[in-house]
Coordinates of C-alpha atoms in Angstrom, one line a residue:
X36 CA -3.8 -32.2 22.1
X37 CA -6.5 -29.5 22.8
X38 CA -8.5 -30.5 25.9
X39 CA -11.8 -30.0 24.1
X40 CA -10.8 -32.1 21.1
X41 CA -9.5 -34.8 23.4
X42 CA -12.8 -34.8 25.3
X43 CA -14.8 -35.0 22.1
X44 CA -12.8 -38.0 21.0
X45 CA -13.4 -39.8 24.3
X46 CA -17.2 -39.0 24.1
X47 CA -17.3 -40.4 20.5
X48 CA -15.7 -43.6 21.6
X49 CA -18.0 -43.8 24.7
X50 CA -21.1 -43.5 22.5
X51 CA -19.8 -46.2 20.1
X52 CA -19.4 -48.4 23.2
X53 CA -22.9 -47.6 24.4
X54 CA -24.3 -48.5 21.0
X55 CA -22.3 -51.8 21.1
X56 CA -23.5 -52.6 24.6
X57 CA -20.1 -52.4 26.3
X58 CA -21.2 -50.0 29.0
X59 CA -18.2 -50.5 31.3
X60 CA -15.9 -49.5 28.5
X61 CA -18.1 -46.5 27.8
X62 CA -17.9 -45.5 31.5
X63 CA -14.1 -45.4 31.3
X64 CA -14.1 -43.2 28.3
X65 CA -16.6 -40.8 29.8
X66 CA -14.3 -40.5 32.9
X67 CA -11.5 -39.7 30.5
X68 CA -13.6 -37.1 28.8
X69 CA -14.3 -35.2 32.0
X70 CA -10.7 -35.5 33.0
X71 CA -9.7 -33.9 29.7
X72 CA -12.4 -31.1 29.9
X73 CA -14.5 -31.0 33.1
X74 CA -16.9 -28.5 31.4
X75 CA -17.6 -30.4 28.2
X76 CA -21.4 -30.4 27.7
X77 CA -21.4 -33.5 25.4
X78 CA -19.7 -35.6 28.1
X79 CA -22.6 -34.9 30.5
X80 CA -25.1 -35.6 27.7
X81 CA -23.4 -38.9 27.0
X82 CA -23.4 -39.7 30.7
X83 CA -27.2 -39.4 30.7
X84 CA -27.3 -41.7 27.7
X85 CA -25.2 -44.2 29.6
X86 CA -27.6 -44.1 32.5
X87 CA -30.5 -44.7 30.2
X88 CA -28.7 -47.7 28.5
X89 CA -27.8 -49.1 31.9
X90 CA -31.4 -49.0 33.1
X91 CA -31.1 -46.2 35.6
X92 CA -28.7 -44.1 37.6
X93 CA -28.1 -46.8 40.2
X94 CA -27.0 -49.3 37.6
X95 CA -24.8 -46.6 35.9
X96 CA -23.2 -45.8 39.3
X97 CA -22.2 -49.5 39.5
X98 CA -20.1 -49.0 36.4
X99 CA -17.9 -46.6 38.3
X100 CA -17.6 -48.6 41.5
X101 CA -14.2 -48.6 43.2
X102 CA -12.8 -46.2 40.5
X103 CA -11.0 -43.3 42.2
X104 CA -9.9 -41.6 39.0
X105 CA -10.9 -38.0 39.1
X106 CA -12.9 -38.0 35.9
X107 CA -14.8 -41.1 37.1
X108 CA -15.5 -39.5 40.5
X109 CA -16.9 -36.5 38.6
X110 CA -19.2 -38.8 36.7
X111 CA -20.3 -40.3 40.0
X112 CA -21.1 -36.8 41.3
X113 CA -23.1 -36.0 38.1
X114 CA -25.1 -39.3 38.2
X115 CA -26.0 -38.7 41.9
X116 CA -27.2 -35.2 41.1
X117 CA -29.2 -36.4 38.1
X118 CA -30.9 -38.9 40.4
X119 CA -31.7 -36.1 43.0
X120 CA -29.2 -37.6 45.5
X121 CA -27.8 -34.2 46.4
X122 CA -25.7 -35.1 49.4
X123 CA -23.7 -38.0 47.9
X124 CA -23.3 -35.8 44.8
X125 CA -21.8 -33.0 46.9
X126 CA -19.5 -35.4 48.7
X127 CA -18.1 -36.8 45.4
X128 CA -17.7 -33.3 44.0
X129 CA -15.7 -32.3 47.2
X130 CA -13.5 -35.3 46.7
X131 CA -12.6 -34.5 43.1
X132 CA -12.3 -30.8 43.8
X133 CA -9.9 -31.5 46.6
X134 CA -7.8 -33.7 44.4
X135 CA -7.5 -31.1 41.6
X136 CA -8.6 -27.7 43.0
X137 CA -7.1 -25.9 40.0
X138 CA -9.7 -27.3 37.6
X139 CA -13.3 -26.2 37.1
X140 CA -15.0 -29.3 38.5
X141 CA -17.4 -27.1 40.5
X142 CA -18.7 -25.3 37.4
X143 CA -21.7 -27.6 37.0
X144 CA -25.4 -26.5 36.7
X145 CA -26.7 -28.5 39.6
X146 CA -24.4 -26.9 42.1
X147 CA -25.6 -23.4 41.0
X148 CA -29.3 -24.3 41.4
X149 CA -30.8 -21.7 43.9
X150 CA -32.9 -24.4 45.4
X151 CA -30.0 -26.7 46.3
X152 CA -29.1 -25.1 49.7
X153 CA -32.6 -26.1 50.9
X154 CA -32.1 -29.7 49.8
X155 CA -28.9 -30.3 51.8
X156 CA -28.6 -31.1 55.5
X157 CA -26.0 -29.0 57.4
X158 CA -24.2 -32.2 58.5
X159 CA -23.7 -33.3 54.9
X160 CA -22.3 -29.9 53.9
X161 CA -20.0 -29.8 56.9
X162 CA -18.7 -33.3 56.0
X163 CA -18.1 -32.2 52.4
X164 CA -16.2 -29.1 53.5
X165 CA -14.1 -31.2 55.9
X166 CA -13.3 -33.5 53.1
X167 CA -12.3 -30.7 50.8
X168 CA -10.3 -28.8 53.4
X169 CA -8.0 -31.7 54.1
X170 CA -6.2 -31.1 50.8
X171 CA -6.8 -27.4 50.1
X172 CA -3.8 -25.0 50.8
X173 CA -4.3 -22.5 53.6
X174 CA -4.5 -19.8 52.4
X175 CA -5.7 -20.6 48.8
X176 CA -3.5 -19.0 46.2
X177 CA -5.4 -16.7 43.9
X178 CA -5.3 -19.2 41.0
X179 CA -7.3 -21.7 43.0
X180 CA -10.0 -19.4 44.3
X181 CA -12.1 -19.2 41.2
X182 CA -12.3 -22.9 40.6
X183 CA -13.4 -23.5 44.2
X184 CA -15.6 -20.5 44.5
X185 CA -18.9 -22.1 43.3
X186 CA -18.5 -24.7 46.1
X187 CA -17.7 -21.9 48.6
X188 CA -20.8 -19.9 47.5
X189 CA -23.0 -23.0 48.2
X190 CA -21.4 -23.3 51.7
X191 CA -22.1 -19.7 52.4
X192 CA -25.8 -20.1 51.4
X193 CA -26.3 -23.2 53.5
X194 CA -24.6 -21.7 56.5
X195 CA -26.9 -18.7 56.3
X196 CA -29.9 -21.0 56.2
X197 CA -28.8 -22.9 59.3
X198 CA -27.8 -20.3 61.9
X199 CA -28.0 -22.9 64.8
X200 CA -25.6 -25.5 63.5
X201 CA -22.3 -25.3 65.3
X202 CA -20.3 -27.8 63.2
X203 CA -21.4 -26.2 59.9
X204 CA -20.3 -22.8 61.1
X205 CA -16.9 -24.2 62.2
X206 CA -16.4 -25.9 58.8
X207 CA -17.5 -22.8 56.9
X208 CA -15.0 -20.8 58.9
X209 CA -12.1 -23.1 57.7
X210 CA -13.1 -22.5 54.1
X211 CA -13.6 -18.7 54.6
X212 CA -10.1 -18.6 56.1
X213 CA -8.7 -20.2 53.0
X214 CA -10.4 -17.6 50.8
X215 CA -8.9 -14.7 52.9
X216 CA -12.4 -13.7 54.3
X217 CA -11.0 -13.1 57.7
X218 CA -14.1 -11.3 59.1
X219 CA -16.5 -14.0 58.1
X220 CA -14.1 -16.7 59.3
X221 CA -13.9 -15.2 62.8
X222 CA -17.6 -14.5 63.0
X223 CA -18.6 -18.0 62.0
X224 CA -16.0 -19.5 64.3
X225 CA -17.3 -17.4 67.2
X226 CA -20.8 -18.4 66.4
X227 CA -19.8 -22.1 66.3
X228 CA -18.2 -21.8 69.8
X229 CA -21.2 -19.9 71.2
X230 CA -23.5 -22.7 70.0
X231 CA -21.2 -25.5 71.3
X232 CA -18.0 -24.7 73.2
X233 CA -16.1 -27.8 72.2
X234 CA -12.5 -28.6 71.3
X235 CA -13.0 -28.4 67.6
X236 CA -14.7 -25.1 67.8
X237 CA -11.9 -23.7 69.9
X238 CA -9.3 -24.9 67.4
X239 CA -11.1 -23.3 64.5
X240 CA -11.6 -20.0 66.3
X241 CA -8.0 -19.7 67.2
X242 CA -7.0 -20.4 63.6
X243 CA -9.5 -17.8 62.3
X244 CA -8.2 -15.2 64.8
X245 CA -4.6 -15.9 63.8
X246 CA -5.5 -15.6 60.1
X247 CA -7.1 -12.2 60.9
X248 CA -3.9 -11.0 62.5
X249 CA -5.2 -11.4 66.1
X250 CA -2.6 -13.8 67.3
X251 CA -2.6 -12.8 71.0
X252 CA -6.4 -13.6 71.1
X253 CA -5.8 -16.9 69.3
X254 CA -3.2 -17.9 71.9
X255 CA -5.6 -17.0 74.7
X256 CA -8.4 -19.1 73.1
X257 CA -6.1 -22.1 72.6
X258 CA -4.4 -21.9 76.0
X259 CA -7.8 -21.7 77.7
X260 CA -8.9 -24.8 75.8
X261 CA -5.8 -26.7 76.9
X262 CA -6.5 -25.7 80.5
X263 CA -10.0 -27.0 80.1
X264 CA -9.0 -30.2 78.3
X265 CA -5.2 -30.9 78.5
X266 CA -5.4 -34.2 76.5
X267 CA -5.3 -32.7 72.9
X268 CA -1.6 -32.8 72.0
X269 CA -2.2 -31.3 68.6
X270 CA -3.3 -28.1 70.2
X271 CA 0.0 -27.9 72.2
X272 CA 1.8 -28.0 68.9
X273 CA -0.4 -25.3 67.4
X274 CA 0.3 -23.1 70.5
X275 CA 4.0 -23.7 70.2
X276 CA 4.2 -22.9 66.5
X277 CA 2.1 -19.8 67.0
X278 CA 4.6 -18.6 69.6
X279 CA 7.3 -19.2 67.0
X280 CA 5.4 -17.3 64.3
X281 CA 5.0 -14.3 66.6
X282 CA 8.8 -14.2 67.3
X283 CA 8.9 -16.2 70.5
X284 CA 10.2 -19.6 69.5
X285 CA 11.8 -20.3 72.9
X286 CA 8.4 -19.9 74.6
X287 CA 7.0 -22.3 72.0
X288 CA 9.6 -24.9 72.9
X289 CA 8.1 -25.0 76.5
X290 CA 4.8 -26.1 75.1
X291 CA 6.4 -28.7 72.9
X292 CA 8.1 -30.2 75.9
X293 CA 4.7 -30.5 77.6
X294 CA 3.3 -32.2 74.4
X295 CA 6.2 -34.7 74.2
X296 CA 5.8 -35.5 77.9
X297 CA 2.2 -36.5 77.2
X298 CA 2.9 -38.3 73.9
X299 CA 6.6 -38.9 73.1
X300 CA 5.9 -40.4 69.7
X301 CA 3.5 -37.6 68.6
X302 CA 4.0 -37.2 64.8
X303 CA 4.0 -33.4 64.9
X304 CA 5.6 -32.4 68.2
X305 CA 9.1 -33.6 67.6
X306 CA 9.4 -32.2 64.1
X307 CA 7.9 -28.9 65.3
X308 CA 10.6 -28.9 68.1
X309 CA 13.4 -29.2 65.5
X310 CA 11.9 -26.3 63.5
X311 CA 11.5 -24.1 66.6
X312 CA 15.1 -24.8 67.7
X313 CA 16.2 -23.9 64.2
X314 CA 14.4 -20.6 64.7
X315 CA 16.2 -20.0 67.9
X316 CA 19.7 -21.2 66.9
X317 CA 19.9 -20.8 63.2
X318 CA 22.5 -22.9 61.3
X319 CA 21.7 -26.3 59.9
X320 CA 22.0 -28.6 62.9
X321 CA 18.3 -28.7 63.6
X322 CA 17.5 -29.1 59.9
X323 CA 19.7 -32.1 59.8
X324 CA 18.0 -33.4 62.9
X325 CA 14.6 -32.9 61.2
X326 CA 15.9 -34.8 58.2
X327 CA 17.1 -37.6 60.5
X328 CA 13.7 -37.7 62.2
X329 CA 12.0 -38.1 58.8
X330 CA 14.4 -40.9 57.8
X331 CA 13.5 -42.7 61.1
X332 CA 9.8 -41.9 60.7
X333 CA 9.0 -41.8 57.0
X334 CA 5.3 -41.8 57.8
X335 CA 5.6 -38.4 59.6
X336 CA 4.4 -36.2 56.8
X337 CA 4.5 -33.1 58.9
X338 CA 8.3 -33.5 59.3
X339 CA 8.6 -33.5 55.5
X340 CA 6.4 -30.4 55.3
X341 CA 8.5 -28.5 57.8
X342 CA 11.8 -29.5 56.3
X343 CA 10.6 -28.5 52.8
X344 CA 9.6 -25.1 54.0
X345 CA 12.8 -24.5 55.9
X346 CA 15.1 -25.6 53.0
X347 CA 13.1 -24.1 50.2
X348 CA 14.9 -20.8 49.8
X349 CA 18.4 -21.9 50.9
X350 CA 21.0 -22.6 48.2
X351 CA 22.0 -26.3 48.2
X352 CA 19.6 -27.1 50.9
X353 CA 16.6 -26.6 48.7
X354 CA 17.8 -25.7 45.2
X355 CA 20.8 -25.4 42.9
X356 CA 23.3 -22.8 43.9
X357 CA 23.6 -19.8 41.6
X358 CA 26.7 -19.1 39.5
X359 CA 28.9 -15.9 39.9
X360 CA 31.1 -15.9 36.8
X361 CA 31.4 -12.7 34.7
X362 CA 30.5 -14.6 31.5
X363 CA 27.2 -15.7 33.1
X364 CA 26.3 -12.1 33.8
X365 CA 27.1 -11.3 30.2
X366 CA 25.0 -14.2 29.1
X367 CA 22.0 -12.9 31.1
X368 CA 22.4 -9.5 29.5
X369 CA 22.5 -10.9 26.0
X370 CA 19.4 -13.1 26.6
X371 CA 17.5 -10.0 28.0
X372 CA 18.1 -8.0 24.8
X373 CA 14.9 -7.9 22.7
X374 CA 15.2 -9.7 19.4
X375 CA 18.4 -11.7 20.2
X376 CA 17.9 -15.1 18.7
X377 CA 19.6 -18.3 20.0
X378 CA 21.6 -18.6 16.7
X379 CA 23.1 -15.2 17.2
X380 CA 26.9 -15.4 17.0
X381 CA 28.5 -14.0 20.2
X382 CA 32.2 -13.6 20.8
X383 CA 33.3 -13.0 24.4
X384 CA 36.7 -11.9 25.5
X385 CA 37.3 -12.3 29.2
X386 CA 40.3 -11.1 31.2
X387 CA 40.9 -14.3 33.2
X388 CA 40.1 -18.0 32.8
X389 CA 36.8 -19.2 34.3
X390 CA 35.5 -22.6 35.2
X391 CA 35.1 -24.7 32.0
X392 CA 31.5 -25.4 32.6
X393 CA 30.6 -21.7 31.9
X394 CA 31.2 -22.5 28.3
X395 CA 28.5 -25.1 28.5
X396 CA 26.0 -22.5 29.8
X397 CA 27.1 -20.0 27.1
X398 CA 26.6 -22.4 24.2
X399 CA 23.4 -23.7 25.6
X400 CA 22.0 -20.1 25.5
X401 CA 23.8 -19.3 22.2
X402 CA 25.1 -22.4 20.4
X403 CA 27.3 -20.4 18.1
X404 CA 28.9 -18.4 20.9
X405 CA 32.7 -18.5 21.5
X406 CA 34.7 -17.2 24.4
X407 CA 38.4 -16.5 24.8
X408 CA 40.4 -15.7 27.9
X409 CA 43.4 -13.3 28.0
X410 CA 45.2 -14.9 30.9
X411 CA 45.4 -17.8 33.4
X412 CA 45.2 -16.6 36.9
X413 CA 47.5 -17.8 39.7
X414 CA 47.2 -20.1 41.5
X415 CA 46.3 -22.0 38.4
X416 CA 42.7 -23.2 38.6
X417 CA 43.3 -25.9 36.0
X418 CA 45.5 -27.9 38.3
X419 CA 43.7 -30.5 40.4
X420 CA 44.1 -30.2 44.2
X421 CA 45.3 -33.8 44.3
X422 CA 46.2 -36.4 41.6
X423 CA 42.9 -37.7 40.3
X424 CA 42.0 -40.7 38.1
X425 CA 38.8 -39.2 36.7
X426 CA 39.3 -36.1 34.5
X427 CA 36.4 -34.4 32.8
X428 CA 38.2 -31.5 31.1
X429 CA 41.3 -31.1 29.0
X430 CA 42.9 -27.8 28.3
X431 CA 44.3 -26.8 24.9
X432 CA 45.0 -23.8 22.6
X433 CA 47.3 -20.9 23.4
X434 CA 48.7 -21.4 26.9
X435 CA 45.9 -24.0 27.5
X436 CA 43.2 -21.3 27.9
X437 CA 40.6 -23.3 26.0
X438 CA 38.8 -26.3 27.5
X439 CA 36.9 -29.2 26.0
X440 CA 35.4 -32.4 27.5
X441 CA 37.8 -35.2 27.9
X442 CA 35.0 -37.8 27.7
X443 CA 32.7 -38.6 24.9
X444 CA 29.0 -37.9 24.7
X445 CA 26.5 -40.0 26.8
X446 CA 24.0 -42.4 25.3
X447 CA 20.7 -41.0 24.1
X448 CA 18.9 -43.1 26.7
X449 CA 20.9 -41.6 29.5
X450 CA 20.4 -38.1 28.3
X451 CA 16.7 -38.5 28.1
X452 CA 16.4 -40.1 31.5
X453 CA 18.4 -37.3 33.1
X454 CA 16.2 -34.7 31.3
X455 CA 13.2 -36.3 33.1
X456 CA 14.9 -36.6 36.5
X457 CA 17.0 -33.4 36.8
X458 CA 15.4 -30.5 38.8
X459 CA 16.4 -27.1 40.0
X460 CA 14.9 -27.6 43.5
X461 CA 14.3 -30.3 46.0
X462 CA 12.7 -30.6 49.5
X463 CA 16.1 -31.3 51.2
X464 CA 19.5 -32.8 50.4
X465 CA 18.3 -36.2 51.5
X466 CA 15.2 -35.9 49.3
X467 CA 17.4 -35.0 46.3
X468 CA 19.4 -38.1 47.0
X469 CA 16.3 -40.3 47.1
X470 CA 14.9 -38.6 43.9
X471 CA 18.0 -39.5 42.0
X472 CA 17.7 -43.2 42.6
X473 CA 16.1 -43.4 39.2
X474 CA 19.5 -42.8 37.7
X475 CA 21.1 -45.7 39.6
X476 CA 20.9 -48.0 36.5
X477 CA 23.0 -45.7 34.3
X478 CA 26.7 -46.5 33.9
X479 CA 29.3 -44.4 35.5
X480 CA 30.6 -43.5 32.1
X481 CA 27.3 -42.1 31.0
X482 CA 26.9 -40.1 34.2
X483 CA 30.4 -38.6 33.9
X484 CA 29.7 -37.7 30.3
X485 CA 26.4 -36.0 31.2
X486 CA 28.4 -33.6 33.5
X487 CA 30.1 -32.1 30.4
X488 CA 27.6 -32.9 27.7
X489 CA 24.4 -31.7 29.2
X490 CA 21.2 -32.3 27.2
X491 CA 18.7 -29.5 26.5
X492 CA 15.9 -29.1 29.0
X493 CA 12.5 -30.5 28.3
X494 CA 10.4 -28.7 25.7
X495 CA 8.0 -27.3 28.3
X496 CA 7.3 -24.0 29.9
X497 CA 10.1 -24.3 32.5
X498 CA 12.6 -25.5 29.8
X499 CA 11.7 -22.5 27.6
X500 CA 12.3 -20.1 30.6
X501 CA 15.6 -21.7 31.4
X502 CA 16.9 -21.5 27.8
X503 CA 15.6 -18.0 27.4
X504 CA 16.8 -16.6 30.7
X505 CA 19.1 -18.8 32.8
X506 CA 20.6 -21.7 30.9
X507 CA 23.4 -22.0 33.4
X508 CA 21.0 -23.1 36.1
X509 CA 19.9 -26.0 33.9
X510 CA 23.6 -27.0 33.2
X511 CA 24.2 -26.9 37.0
X512 CA 21.1 -29.0 37.6
X513 CA 22.2 -31.6 35.1
X514 CA 25.6 -31.8 36.7
X515 CA 24.1 -32.1 40.2
X516 CA 21.8 -34.9 39.2
X517 CA 24.5 -36.7 37.2
X518 CA 26.6 -36.6 40.4
X519 CA 23.7 -37.8 42.5
X520 CA 23.4 -40.6 40.0
X521 CA 27.0 -41.4 40.8
X522 CA 26.1 -41.4 44.5
X523 CA 23.9 -44.4 43.7
X524 CA 26.5 -46.2 41.6
X525 CA 27.3 -49.7 43.0
X526 CA 25.5 -48.7 46.2
X527 CA 26.2 -52.1 47.8
X528 CA 29.9 -51.4 48.0
X529 CA 31.2 -50.3 51.5
X530 CA 31.5 -46.5 51.4
X531 CA 35.2 -46.1 52.3
X532 CA 36.4 -48.3 49.4
X533 CA 33.5 -47.7 47.0
X534 CA 33.8 -46.6 43.4
X535 CA 31.0 -44.0 43.9
X536 CA 33.2 -42.4 46.6
X537 CA 36.3 -42.5 44.5
X538 CA 34.5 -40.9 41.5
X539 CA 32.9 -38.1 43.5
X540 CA 36.0 -37.3 45.4
X541 CA 37.9 -37.1 42.1
X542 CA 35.4 -34.6 40.8
X543 CA 35.5 -32.6 44.0
X544 CA 39.2 -32.2 43.9
X545 CA 39.6 -31.8 40.1
X546 CA 40.2 -28.6 38.2
X547 CA 38.2 -25.7 39.6
X548 CA 34.8 -26.0 38.0
X549 CA 31.1 -26.3 38.6
X550 CA 31.5 -30.0 38.7
X551 CA 33.4 -29.6 42.0
X552 CA 30.3 -28.1 43.4
X553 CA 28.0 -30.7 41.9
X554 CA 30.1 -33.5 43.4
X555 CA 30.3 -31.7 46.7
X556 CA 26.5 -31.5 46.8
X557 CA 26.2 -35.2 46.0
X558 CA 28.6 -36.0 48.8
X559 CA 26.5 -33.8 51.1
X560 CA 23.3 -35.5 50.1
X561 CA 24.9 -38.9 50.8
X562 CA 25.9 -37.6 54.3
X563 CA 22.5 -36.4 55.1
X564 CA 21.0 -39.8 54.0
X565 CA 23.7 -41.9 55.7
X566 CA 25.2 -40.8 59.1
X567 CA 28.0 -43.3 58.8
X568 CA 29.6 -41.2 56.0
X569 CA 29.4 -37.8 57.7
X570 CA 32.8 -37.6 59.2
X571 CA 34.6 -38.6 56.0
X572 CA 32.5 -36.4 53.8
X573 CA 32.7 -33.4 56.1
X574 CA 36.5 -33.7 56.0
X575 CA 36.6 -33.8 52.2
X576 CA 34.4 -30.7 51.9
X577 CA 36.4 -28.8 54.4
X578 CA 39.6 -29.7 52.6
X579 CA 38.4 -28.5 49.3
X580 CA 37.0 -25.3 50.8
X581 CA 40.3 -24.5 52.5
X582 CA 42.2 -25.0 49.2
X583 CA 39.9 -22.8 47.2
X584 CA 39.9 -20.2 50.0
X585 CA 43.7 -20.1 49.9
X586 CA 43.5 -19.5 46.1
X587 CA 40.9 -16.8 46.7
X588 CA 43.6 -14.8 48.5
X589 CA 45.3 -14.2 45.2
X590 CA 42.4 -14.2 42.7
X591 CA 38.7 -14.6 42.4
X592 CA 37.4 -18.2 43.0
X593 CA 33.8 -18.1 41.9
X594 CA 32.9 -21.4 43.6
X595 CA 34.0 -20.3 47.0
X596 CA 30.5 -19.2 48.2
X597 CA 29.0 -22.5 47.0
X598 CA 31.7 -24.6 48.8
X599 CA 31.2 -22.5 52.0
X600 CA 27.5 -23.3 52.0
X601 CA 28.2 -27.0 51.5
X602 CA 30.5 -27.0 54.6
X603 CA 27.9 -25.0 56.6
X604 CA 25.4 -27.8 55.8
X605 CA 27.7 -30.2 57.7
X606 CA 26.7 -29.2 61.3
X607 CA 28.6 -32.3 62.7
X608 CA 31.9 -30.5 61.9
X609 CA 33.9 -28.7 64.6
X610 CA 32.8 -25.1 65.2
X611 CA 36.2 -23.9 63.9
X612 CA 35.4 -25.0 60.4
X613 CA 31.8 -23.9 60.5
X614 CA 32.8 -20.4 61.7
X615 CA 35.5 -20.2 59.0
X616 CA 33.0 -21.3 56.3
X617 CA 30.6 -18.6 57.5
X618 CA 33.4 -16.0 57.2
X619 CA 34.3 -17.2 53.7
X620 CA 30.7 -17.2 52.6
X621 CA 30.2 -13.6 53.8
X622 CA 33.5 -12.6 52.1
X623 CA 32.6 -14.2 48.8
X624 CA 29.0 -13.0 48.6
X625 CA 30.1 -9.5 49.6
X626 CA 32.8 -9.6 47.0
X627 CA 30.5 -10.6 44.2
X628 CA 27.8 -8.1 45.2
X629 CA 30.2 -5.1 45.1
X630 CA 31.2 -3.1 42.0
X631 CA 34.2 -4.5 40.2
X632 CA 36.4 -1.4 41.1
X633 CA 36.3 -2.0 44.8
X634 CA 35.7 -5.7 45.0
X635 CA 39.4 -6.6 44.9
X636 CA 40.2 -4.1 47.7
X637 CA 37.4 -5.6 49.8
X638 CA 38.7 -9.1 49.1
X639 CA 42.1 -8.1 50.5
X640 CA 40.6 -6.4 53.6
X641 CA 38.5 -9.5 54.4
X642 CA 41.4 -11.9 54.0
X643 CA 43.5 -9.7 56.2
X644 CA 40.8 -9.8 58.9
X645 CA 40.8 -13.6 58.7
X646 CA 44.6 -13.7 58.9
X647 CA 44.5 -11.5 61.9
X648 CA 42.0 -13.8 63.6
X649 CA 44.3 -16.8 62.9
X650 CA 47.6 -15.1 63.9
X651 CA 49.6 -16.6 66.7
X652 CA 49.2 -13.5 68.9
X653 CA 45.5 -13.0 68.4
X654 CA 44.5 -14.4 71.8
X655 CA 42.5 -17.4 73.1
X656 CA 39.5 -16.7 70.8
X657 CA 41.4 -17.0 67.6
X658 CA 40.5 -19.6 64.9
X659 CA 43.1 -22.4 64.9
X660 CA 45.2 -23.0 61.8
X661 CA 42.7 -24.8 59.6
X662 CA 45.1 -27.1 57.8
X663 CA 46.8 -28.4 60.9
X664 CA 43.5 -28.8 62.7
X665 CA 42.0 -30.7 59.7
X666 CA 44.9 -33.1 59.8
X667 CA 44.7 -33.6 63.5
X668 CA 41.0 -34.3 63.5
X669 CA 40.7 -36.3 60.3
X670 CA 44.1 -37.7 59.6
X671 CA 45.2 -37.7 56.0
X672 CA 44.2 -34.8 53.9
X673 CA 42.3 -36.8 51.3

């Protein structure tokens, strides 16, 4: 529904309630009206009518007592302003603007009154800025600057009117920094420190200097403050992280050791240490340690913030891994052609058989599309690595080159729930596992069926972009979350003999397909969430990688890069396997980024290099034979 129409409907119901004497009901509807359209003039007019009916603004405010809904808090701000209570009005406005900074809450007439700066105390304005800044991003993205700008303009005016107030200048600096006004942020912070050389002023000045690109000066200010007052552990963390941001993470670790010596349980120091060690060492060991820290301390929100940022751009750690098949490339080209409708009939002829799930992506983009393959490469990708009990695909047609699901469609309820839960990205593997708990109530049969009968994405902006540009990513997301749902199936069963393990291992070792990757990620997510499963899951992922890597010697195996990244996300594995996974990832990504005419030659060169490193006469630094080492370390192959 249109926001304005929705607001008008809420106002109409509110006025009926006012006429009927049900003022509390009217208050709820006026809160809903402003939530629908914060600039709706009739909502503010009706709010004045409510105050009159209640017998005054104080009585009307009681109608919104203990209601933290954003629309209701906006009503509170307006009622305070109408009563001339400017400071509580500003505090309430800061609260609602901080909760939803993308909406025009600050576009109200009383905030733009030129006389308002003279009616406010600097302490009240500083408190309102502090309240707002707690939730505003730093820096503010461009889309948030205009909604917040009326508030920022008021702060600037009040700061100019009170040149001797240190706290106000410090708080104004934090807001200027978020708006990218580096010069004002530094000037106000310097003025705040001149007026009162306290700890808060030093912290704000260092932040302003860093935002202005003057990191060395920021470090000097902060380190001098620590020398003056060594009790502020938060500032040690700030110094450590600034060393990391300026390319000296090892120096930052020294400061974190000092911080932890002062406060071993500090909620930011240990997470920051894992992040800096990751900057020094790379890999995934410190990301897993950060995840383990968060699992042990779920109240340490800073650990979650750091882990999210470090995993965000990494395939599998933070989002669905891309697909590399030739038919997917063709699908993208067809979708990019102007005027190509989804009902366009497309017939693809590919030289060699691809993972069956590519058909799902193709028909999701173009439901009438067909694909035929000229040959089945060797080693045969249709043959499971081991005998499995769970089979998702059956092959038919000439030489078995066509594939169709071997299970029926899922229930409508299961499809709809998965549409709501599935996502292309997540803060970390452990967070993806936690997010999928909503699927725990689905049957294993429905979850397996969803892997090969993916529903369409939601009818929203993201769904339209996926269907119109990258339908394969939605298919892969569905498969990932269906497998994560399996990861929660009968979660009370002991892992080694559980049905959830049996199902996921079957999918991992089944015919070469995207569902191998999805099951592999679900296993990885379980391992990140439950350390007792790590040795077993690491062995399974290595086993699958080695098998696909062996096939890749003879033909393309498009899931090799994905499996390599899954193994690299198991830092508890011996370095032999991590090193080999790194080599395979480099080989596979290099292969798929090169032109087709020289990719095969490069594939042979890379595998020859790997063979040479594993050859008996290659010297002490050679990589051991992976299969024999796998068996020696983990026992049976499966």
